PDB file of C-alpha atoms in Angstrom:
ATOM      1  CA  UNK A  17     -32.134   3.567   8.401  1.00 76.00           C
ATOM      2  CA  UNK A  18     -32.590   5.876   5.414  1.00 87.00           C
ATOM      3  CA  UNK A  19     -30.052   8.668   4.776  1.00 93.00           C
ATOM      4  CA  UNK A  20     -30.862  11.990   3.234  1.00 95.00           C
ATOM      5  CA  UNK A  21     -29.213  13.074  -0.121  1.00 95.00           C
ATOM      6  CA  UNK A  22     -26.767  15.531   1.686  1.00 96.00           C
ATOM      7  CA  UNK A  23     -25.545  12.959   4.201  1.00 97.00           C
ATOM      8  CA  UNK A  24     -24.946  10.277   1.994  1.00 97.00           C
ATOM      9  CA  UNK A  25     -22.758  12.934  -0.961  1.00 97.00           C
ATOM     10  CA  UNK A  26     -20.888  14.016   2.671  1.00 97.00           C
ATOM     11  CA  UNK A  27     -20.220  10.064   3.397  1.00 97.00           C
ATOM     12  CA  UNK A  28     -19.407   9.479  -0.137  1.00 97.00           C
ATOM     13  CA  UNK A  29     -16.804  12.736  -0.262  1.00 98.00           C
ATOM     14  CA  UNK A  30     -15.546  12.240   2.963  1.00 97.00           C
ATOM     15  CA  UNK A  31     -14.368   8.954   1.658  1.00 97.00           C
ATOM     16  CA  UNK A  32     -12.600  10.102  -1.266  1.00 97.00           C
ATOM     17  CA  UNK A  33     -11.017  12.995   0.381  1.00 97.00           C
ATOM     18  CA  UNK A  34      -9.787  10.667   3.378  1.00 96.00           C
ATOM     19  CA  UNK A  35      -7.730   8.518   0.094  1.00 96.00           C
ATOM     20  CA  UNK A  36      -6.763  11.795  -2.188  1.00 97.00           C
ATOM     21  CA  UNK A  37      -5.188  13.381   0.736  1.00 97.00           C
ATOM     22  CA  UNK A  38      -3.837   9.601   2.330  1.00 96.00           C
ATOM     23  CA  UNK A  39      -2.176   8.598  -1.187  1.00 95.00           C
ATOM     24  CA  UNK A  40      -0.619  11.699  -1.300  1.00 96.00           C
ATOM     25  CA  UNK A  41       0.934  11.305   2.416  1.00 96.00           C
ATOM     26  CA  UNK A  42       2.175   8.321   1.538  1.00 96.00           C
ATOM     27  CA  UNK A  43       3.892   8.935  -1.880  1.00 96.00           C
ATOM     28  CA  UNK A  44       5.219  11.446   0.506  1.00 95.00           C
ATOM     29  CA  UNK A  45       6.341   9.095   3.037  1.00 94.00           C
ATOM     30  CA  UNK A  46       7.896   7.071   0.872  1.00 93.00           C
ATOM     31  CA  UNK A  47       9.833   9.975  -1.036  1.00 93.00           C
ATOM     32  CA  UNK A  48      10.939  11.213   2.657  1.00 89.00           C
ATOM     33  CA  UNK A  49      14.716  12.596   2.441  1.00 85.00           C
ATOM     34  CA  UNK A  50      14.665  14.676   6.102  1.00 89.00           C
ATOM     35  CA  UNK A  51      15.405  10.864   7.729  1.00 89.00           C
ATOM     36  CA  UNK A  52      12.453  10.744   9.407  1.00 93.00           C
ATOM     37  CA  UNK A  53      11.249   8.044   7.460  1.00 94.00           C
ATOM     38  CA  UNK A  54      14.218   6.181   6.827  1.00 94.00           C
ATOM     39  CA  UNK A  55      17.349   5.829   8.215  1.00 92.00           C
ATOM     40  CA  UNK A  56      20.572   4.662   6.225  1.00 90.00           C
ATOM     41  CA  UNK A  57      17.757   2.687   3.736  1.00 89.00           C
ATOM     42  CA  UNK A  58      15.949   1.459   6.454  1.00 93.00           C
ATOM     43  CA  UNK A  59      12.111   2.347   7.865  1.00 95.00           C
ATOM     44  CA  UNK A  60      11.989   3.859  10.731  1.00 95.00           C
ATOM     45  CA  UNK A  61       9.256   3.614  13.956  1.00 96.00           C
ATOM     46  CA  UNK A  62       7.845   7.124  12.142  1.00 96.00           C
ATOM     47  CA  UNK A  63       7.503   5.422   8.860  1.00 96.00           C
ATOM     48  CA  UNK A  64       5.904   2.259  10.345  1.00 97.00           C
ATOM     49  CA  UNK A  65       3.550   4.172  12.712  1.00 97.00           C
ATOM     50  CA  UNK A  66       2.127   6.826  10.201  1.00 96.00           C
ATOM     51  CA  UNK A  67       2.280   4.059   7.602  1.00 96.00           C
ATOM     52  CA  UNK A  68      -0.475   2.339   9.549  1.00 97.00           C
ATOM     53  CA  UNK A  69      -2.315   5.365  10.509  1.00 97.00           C
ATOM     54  CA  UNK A  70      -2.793   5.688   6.390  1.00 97.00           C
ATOM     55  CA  UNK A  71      -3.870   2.243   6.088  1.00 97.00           C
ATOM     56  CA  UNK A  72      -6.527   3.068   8.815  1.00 97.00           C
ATOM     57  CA  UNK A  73      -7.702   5.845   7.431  1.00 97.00           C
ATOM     58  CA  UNK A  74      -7.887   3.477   3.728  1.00 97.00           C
ATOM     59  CA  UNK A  75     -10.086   1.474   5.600  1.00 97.00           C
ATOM     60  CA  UNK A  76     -12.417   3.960   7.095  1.00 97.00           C
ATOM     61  CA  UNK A  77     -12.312   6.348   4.236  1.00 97.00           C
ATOM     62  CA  UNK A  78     -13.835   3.164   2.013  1.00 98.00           C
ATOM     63  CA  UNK A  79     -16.368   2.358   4.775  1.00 98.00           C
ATOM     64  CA  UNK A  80     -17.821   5.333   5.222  1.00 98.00           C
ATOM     65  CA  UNK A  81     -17.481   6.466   1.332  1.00 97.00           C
ATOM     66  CA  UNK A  82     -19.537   3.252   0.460  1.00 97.00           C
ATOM     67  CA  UNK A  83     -21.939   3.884   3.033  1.00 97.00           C
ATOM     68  CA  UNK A  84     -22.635   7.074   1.480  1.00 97.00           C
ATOM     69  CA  UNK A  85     -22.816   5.283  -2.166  1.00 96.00           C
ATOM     70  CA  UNK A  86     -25.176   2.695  -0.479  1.00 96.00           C
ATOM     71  CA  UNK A  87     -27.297   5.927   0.909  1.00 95.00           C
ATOM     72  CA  UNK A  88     -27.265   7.551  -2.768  1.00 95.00           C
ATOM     73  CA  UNK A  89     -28.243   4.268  -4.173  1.00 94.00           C
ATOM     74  CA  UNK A  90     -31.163   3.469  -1.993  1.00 93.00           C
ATOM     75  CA  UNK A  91     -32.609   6.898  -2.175  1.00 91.00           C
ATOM     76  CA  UNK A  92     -31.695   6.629  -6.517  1.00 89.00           C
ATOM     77  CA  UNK A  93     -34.136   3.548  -6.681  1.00 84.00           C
ATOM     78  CA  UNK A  94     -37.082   4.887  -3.969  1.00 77.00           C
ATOM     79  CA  UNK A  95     -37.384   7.961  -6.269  1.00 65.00           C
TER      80      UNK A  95
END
C-alpha cells in the first residue's frame, strides 16, 4: 500500500504532536499539587490511570508517526 505525500507528513505529525502534548501531561502529572495525583506522597488511581493512558498514546503516537516516516521514505526513493 503506497501513501500519498500529505498522508504520510499527517501520520508523521500526528505522531509528534500525540508525544509534545503527552510529555507535557505528564511533567504535569507528576508536578500535580491539587491531590489528584497524589495523596500524602502517594499515587493515586487518577495518577495510575491517566499515567497509562500517556503511555498508550507513546505507543500509538510512535506507530503511526513511523508509519508516516516509512510513507515519506518510500515515496523519497520511488521519485
Amino acid at each position: 500500500m503506497k501513501l500519498s505525500r500529505p498522508v504520510s507528513w499527517f501520520l508523521l505529525a500526528f505522531g509528534v504532536w500525540s508525544w509534545v502534548i503527552w510529555v507535557t501531561f505528564v511533567k504535569n502529572l507528576v508536578k500535580d499539587g491539587s491531590g489528584l495525583a497524589f495523596d500524602n506522597g502517594h499515587p493515586t488511581a487518577y495518577f495510575w490511570v491517566h499515567l497509562t493512558l500517556a503511555v498508550v498514546s507513546f505507543v500509538l503516537g510512535t506507530v503511526v508517526g513511523g508509519i508516516g516516516l516509512r510513507g515519506l521514505r518510500a515515496l523519497r526513493r520511488t521519485t
